[in-house]
Amino acid sequence: MSLGIYLHIPFCKQKCLYCDFNSYAGKERMVEEYCHALEQEILSYPAGDAVATIYFGGGTPTVLGAERLAALLGVLKAHFSLAKNCEITAECNPGTIDKAGLSMLYQAGFNRLSIGLQSTDDETLKKLGRIHSYQEFLECFQNAREVGFSNLSLDLMYGLPNQTPEEWKKTLREALRCCPEHLSCYGLKIEEGTPFARMELSLPSDDDVRKMYDDCVEVLQGAGYERYEISNFAKPGLESRHNCRYWRYENFVGFGAGAYSCKEGKRWFNVAGIPDYCRAISQSKSA
């Protein structure tokens, strides 16, 4: 029986204005304690299943630094039996890792990156609270290619404040110039508790948002990408195998603060707060 593994890294340099994920900025002092707790949780899990996919998500995993990520992957490799073609993904934001760090990830065994681009317009990126520019993304993407990554995914967002369908199509076309293997295109959703929820925003109409999605499907399929899930598009054979596990209700186990698991029809999840998670692991090896 194969298994997918998810590792949650809840640290960010800066929270985006739309984000309601279990992630925190300004908690760098807790990184070492958290990584130790994560290792303990991994080692406490029975290691019988063959691992088909591994996904480091967040937050922003690359804020830990490549050395820590490589060490965590090493713990997984030592404890579990990984399939020969195991898909090993790390989420990555431009501005949080340099070329040497990307090379270290690749040498450690990561074979797929999911890069958070969101928009190719610098003013839009600022309005979203992103810390990078489009040029910094291009440098990150090129660096990833040069160190050996042949499976790269981009995250994009539409339905953004003041965004028009024409601007969205421009973002799509510019992203396609990079020739990524995979794209995830998400419509903005205003979540309670986020800064965006407290702001007066000029959002596109429902009709325009629907057009943006339809344009997304048309442009990406016209460029050779297959839509295999509502928001995800891939070159043939390069779908995210880890994400497909979720949709197919296949077994996966999550480690880290707030991580979810699903195995043999049972679902469970960890406590979300970083201090609560570390305390639970130190006291009982279970969160």
Coordinates of C-alpha atoms in Angstrom, one line a residue:
M1 CA 0.0 0.0 0.0
S2 CA 1.5 3.3 -1.1
L3 CA 1.5 6.5 1.0
G4 CA 1.8 10.2 0.4
I5 CA 3.5 12.4 3.0
Y6 CA 2.8 16.1 3.7
L7 CA 5.1 18.2 5.8
H8 CA 3.7 21.6 7.0
I9 CA 6.2 24.5 7.4
P10 CA 4.2 27.3 9.0
F11 CA 6.8 30.1 8.7
C12 CA 6.7 33.1 6.3
K13 CA 8.8 36.2 5.9
Q14 CA 5.5 38.2 5.6
K15 CA 1.9 37.2 5.5
C16 CA 0.1 38.0 2.3
L17 CA -3.0 40.1 2.7
Y18 CA -5.4 37.4 1.4
C19 CA -3.8 34.5 3.2
D20 CA -5.8 32.5 5.8
F21 CA -3.4 29.4 5.8
N22 CA -1.9 28.2 9.0
S23 CA 1.2 30.3 8.7
Y24 CA 3.0 32.9 10.7
A25 CA 5.5 35.7 10.2
G26 CA 8.0 36.9 12.9
K27 CA 8.3 33.4 14.5
E28 CA 11.9 32.7 13.4
R29 CA 12.9 32.1 17.0
M30 CA 10.8 28.9 17.0
V31 CA 12.3 27.4 13.8
E32 CA 14.8 25.1 15.6
E33 CA 12.3 23.9 18.1
Y34 CA 9.7 23.3 15.4
C35 CA 12.1 21.3 13.2
H36 CA 13.1 19.1 16.1
A37 CA 9.4 18.5 16.9
L38 CA 8.8 17.6 13.3
E39 CA 11.6 15.1 13.3
Q40 CA 10.3 13.5 16.4
E41 CA 6.8 13.2 15.0
I42 CA 8.1 11.6 11.8
L43 CA 10.2 9.1 13.7
S44 CA 7.2 8.1 15.9
Y45 CA 5.2 7.1 12.9
P46 CA 5.2 3.4 11.8
A47 CA 7.3 3.0 8.7
G48 CA 5.7 0.1 6.9
D49 CA 4.2 1.7 3.8
A50 CA 6.1 2.6 0.6
V51 CA 6.1 6.3 0.0
A52 CA 5.0 7.5 -3.5
T53 CA 4.9 11.3 -3.0
I54 CA 6.3 13.8 -0.5
Y55 CA 5.1 17.4 -0.4
F56 CA 6.6 20.2 1.7
G57 CA 4.0 23.0 2.0
G58 CA 3.3 26.0 4.0
G59 CA 3.7 28.8 4.8
T60 CA 6.9 29.1 2.9
P61 CA 9.1 26.1 3.3
T62 CA 12.1 27.8 1.7
V63 CA 12.3 30.3 4.5
L64 CA 13.8 27.5 6.6
G65 CA 16.8 27.4 4.4
A66 CA 17.9 24.6 2.0
E67 CA 20.0 22.9 4.7
R68 CA 17.1 22.4 7.1
L69 CA 14.8 21.2 4.3
A70 CA 17.5 18.8 3.1
A71 CA 17.9 17.5 6.6
L72 CA 14.1 17.0 7.0
L73 CA 14.0 15.1 3.7
G74 CA 17.0 13.0 5.0
V75 CA 14.9 12.0 8.1
L76 CA 12.1 10.9 5.8
K77 CA 14.5 8.9 3.6
A78 CA 16.0 7.2 6.6
H79 CA 12.7 6.3 8.2
F80 CA 10.5 5.4 5.3
S81 CA 11.0 3.3 2.1
L82 CA 10.7 5.7 -0.8
A83 CA 9.5 4.5 -4.2
K84 CA 12.2 4.8 -7.0
N85 CA 10.1 7.4 -8.8
C86 CA 9.0 9.2 -5.6
E87 CA 7.7 12.7 -6.4
I88 CA 9.3 15.1 -3.9
T89 CA 7.9 18.7 -4.0
A90 CA 8.8 21.8 -2.1
E91 CA 6.8 25.0 -2.3
C92 CA 9.0 27.9 -2.9
N93 CA 8.6 31.7 -3.0
P94 CA 10.9 34.0 -4.9
G95 CA 13.1 36.0 -2.7
T96 CA 13.5 33.3 -0.1
I97 CA 16.1 31.0 -1.7
D98 CA 19.2 31.6 -3.9
K99 CA 20.7 29.5 -6.6
A100 CA 23.0 27.7 -4.2
G101 CA 20.0 26.8 -2.0
L102 CA 18.1 25.5 -5.0
S103 CA 21.1 23.4 -6.0
M104 CA 21.2 22.0 -2.4
L105 CA 17.5 21.0 -2.6
Y106 CA 18.0 19.3 -6.0
Q107 CA 21.1 17.4 -4.8
A108 CA 19.2 16.3 -1.6
G109 CA 16.5 14.7 -3.8
F110 CA 13.8 17.3 -4.3
N111 CA 12.6 16.8 -7.9
R112 CA 9.7 19.3 -8.2
L113 CA 9.1 22.9 -7.1
S114 CA 5.9 24.8 -6.8
I115 CA 6.8 28.5 -7.1
G116 CA 4.4 31.2 -5.9
L117 CA 4.3 33.7 -8.7
Q118 CA 0.6 34.9 -8.4
S119 CA 1.0 37.8 -10.8
T120 CA 3.5 39.1 -13.4
D121 CA 2.6 42.7 -12.5
D122 CA 4.8 44.3 -9.8
E123 CA 2.1 46.7 -8.6
T124 CA -0.4 43.8 -8.2
L125 CA 2.2 41.8 -6.3
K126 CA 2.7 44.8 -3.8
K127 CA -1.1 45.1 -3.3
L128 CA -1.2 41.3 -2.5
G129 CA 1.5 41.7 0.1
R130 CA 4.0 39.6 -1.8
I131 CA 7.7 40.2 -1.0
H132 CA 9.0 39.6 -4.5
S133 CA 9.0 41.3 -7.9
Y134 CA 8.4 39.6 -11.3
Q135 CA 12.1 39.9 -12.1
E136 CA 12.9 38.1 -8.9
F137 CA 10.6 35.4 -9.9
L138 CA 12.2 35.1 -13.3
E139 CA 15.6 34.8 -11.7
C140 CA 14.3 32.1 -9.3
F141 CA 12.8 30.1 -12.1
Q142 CA 15.9 30.3 -14.2
N143 CA 18.1 29.3 -11.3
A144 CA 15.9 26.3 -10.7
R145 CA 16.2 25.2 -14.3
E146 CA 20.0 25.7 -14.3
V147 CA 20.6 23.5 -11.2
G148 CA 18.6 20.7 -12.7
F149 CA 14.9 21.0 -11.9
S150 CA 12.8 19.7 -14.9
N151 CA 9.4 19.7 -13.2
L152 CA 8.3 23.2 -12.1
S153 CA 4.9 24.4 -11.2
L154 CA 3.6 28.0 -11.0
D155 CA 0.8 29.4 -8.7
L156 CA -1.2 32.2 -10.3
M157 CA -4.3 34.1 -9.0
Y158 CA -7.1 35.8 -10.8
G159 CA -10.1 37.9 -9.7
L160 CA -7.7 40.3 -7.9
P161 CA -8.6 43.9 -6.9
N162 CA -8.8 46.1 -10.0
Q163 CA -7.8 43.3 -12.3
T164 CA -9.4 43.1 -15.7
P165 CA -9.7 40.0 -17.9
E166 CA -7.2 41.5 -20.3
E167 CA -4.6 41.9 -17.5
W168 CA -5.2 38.3 -16.5
K169 CA -4.6 37.0 -20.0
K170 CA -1.4 39.0 -20.1
T171 CA -0.2 37.3 -16.9
L172 CA -1.1 33.9 -18.4
R173 CA 0.8 34.6 -21.6
E174 CA 3.9 35.9 -19.7
A175 CA 3.9 32.9 -17.4
L176 CA 3.7 30.6 -20.4
R177 CA 6.9 32.1 -21.8
C178 CA 8.7 30.3 -19.0
C179 CA 7.3 27.0 -20.2
P180 CA 6.5 25.5 -16.7
E181 CA 5.4 21.9 -16.6
H182 CA 2.4 22.7 -14.4
L183 CA 0.2 25.7 -13.4
S184 CA -2.2 26.2 -10.6
C185 CA -4.7 29.0 -11.2
Y186 CA -6.8 30.1 -8.2
G187 CA -9.6 32.6 -8.0
L188 CA -9.2 35.0 -5.1
K189 CA -11.5 34.3 -2.2
I190 CA -11.9 36.9 0.6
E191 CA -11.5 34.9 3.9
E192 CA -12.7 36.1 7.3
G193 CA -9.9 37.4 9.5
T194 CA -7.5 38.4 6.7
P195 CA -6.5 42.0 6.0
F196 CA -8.3 41.9 2.7
A197 CA -11.6 41.2 4.7
R198 CA -11.1 44.5 6.5
M199 CA -10.3 46.5 3.4
E200 CA -12.6 48.2 0.8
L201 CA -11.5 46.5 -2.4
S202 CA -12.6 47.1 -5.9
L203 CA -13.1 43.5 -7.1
P204 CA -14.0 42.3 -10.6
S205 CA -17.6 41.5 -11.2
D206 CA -18.8 37.8 -11.1
D207 CA -19.1 37.9 -14.9
D208 CA -15.5 39.1 -15.3
V209 CA -14.2 36.5 -12.8
R210 CA -16.1 33.8 -14.8
K211 CA -14.6 35.1 -18.0
M212 CA -11.1 35.0 -16.4
Y213 CA -11.5 31.3 -15.6
D214 CA -12.9 30.5 -19.0
D215 CA -10.0 32.4 -20.6
C216 CA -7.6 30.5 -18.4
V217 CA -8.9 27.2 -19.6
E218 CA -8.8 28.3 -23.2
V219 CA -5.3 29.8 -23.1
L220 CA -3.7 27.0 -21.2
Q221 CA -5.3 24.2 -23.2
G222 CA -4.4 26.0 -26.3
A223 CA -0.8 25.9 -25.1
G224 CA -0.8 22.1 -24.6
Y225 CA -1.8 22.0 -20.9
E226 CA -4.5 19.5 -19.8
R227 CA -6.9 20.6 -17.0
Y228 CA -7.0 17.6 -14.7
E229 CA -8.6 19.4 -11.7
I230 CA -10.6 22.5 -11.3
S231 CA -7.6 24.8 -10.8
N232 CA -4.7 22.7 -12.0
F233 CA -3.2 22.3 -15.5
A234 CA -0.3 20.2 -16.6
K235 CA 1.7 19.0 -19.5
P236 CA 0.6 15.4 -20.3
G237 CA 2.0 13.0 -17.7
L238 CA 3.2 15.8 -15.3
E239 CA 0.1 16.2 -13.1
S240 CA 0.9 16.7 -9.4
R241 CA 0.8 13.1 -8.2
H242 CA 0.6 14.2 -4.6
N243 CA -2.4 16.4 -5.1
C244 CA -4.1 13.7 -7.1
R245 CA -3.9 11.5 -4.0
Y246 CA -6.2 14.0 -2.2
W247 CA -8.8 14.0 -4.9
R248 CA -8.7 10.2 -5.3
Y249 CA -9.0 9.7 -1.5
E250 CA -5.8 7.8 -1.4
N251 CA -3.7 7.4 1.8
F252 CA -1.6 10.3 3.0
V253 CA -0.1 11.3 6.3
G254 CA 0.6 14.9 7.4
F255 CA 3.3 16.0 9.8
G256 CA 3.6 19.4 11.4
A257 CA 1.3 22.0 12.9
G258 CA -2.2 21.8 11.6
A259 CA -1.4 19.0 9.1
Y260 CA -4.2 16.7 8.0
S261 CA -4.0 13.0 7.4
C262 CA -6.3 10.4 5.7
K263 CA -5.6 6.7 5.9
E264 CA -7.9 3.7 5.3
G265 CA -11.0 5.9 5.5
K266 CA -10.0 7.7 8.7
R267 CA -9.1 11.4 8.9
W268 CA -7.3 13.2 11.7
F269 CA -5.4 16.5 12.1
N270 CA -2.8 18.1 14.3
V271 CA -3.1 21.1 16.6
A272 CA -2.5 24.3 14.6
G273 CA -0.5 26.6 16.8
I274 CA 3.3 26.3 16.6
P275 CA 3.8 26.4 20.5
D276 CA 0.9 24.0 21.0
Y277 CA 2.3 21.6 18.4
C278 CA 5.9 21.6 19.8
R279 CA 4.6 21.2 23.4
A280 CA 2.4 18.2 22.4
I281 CA 5.2 16.5 20.6
S282 CA 7.7 17.0 23.4
Q283 CA 5.2 15.7 26.0
S284 CA 3.5 12.8 24.2
K285 CA 5.1 12.4 20.7
S286 CA 1.7 13.1 19.3
A287 CA 0.0 16.3 18.3

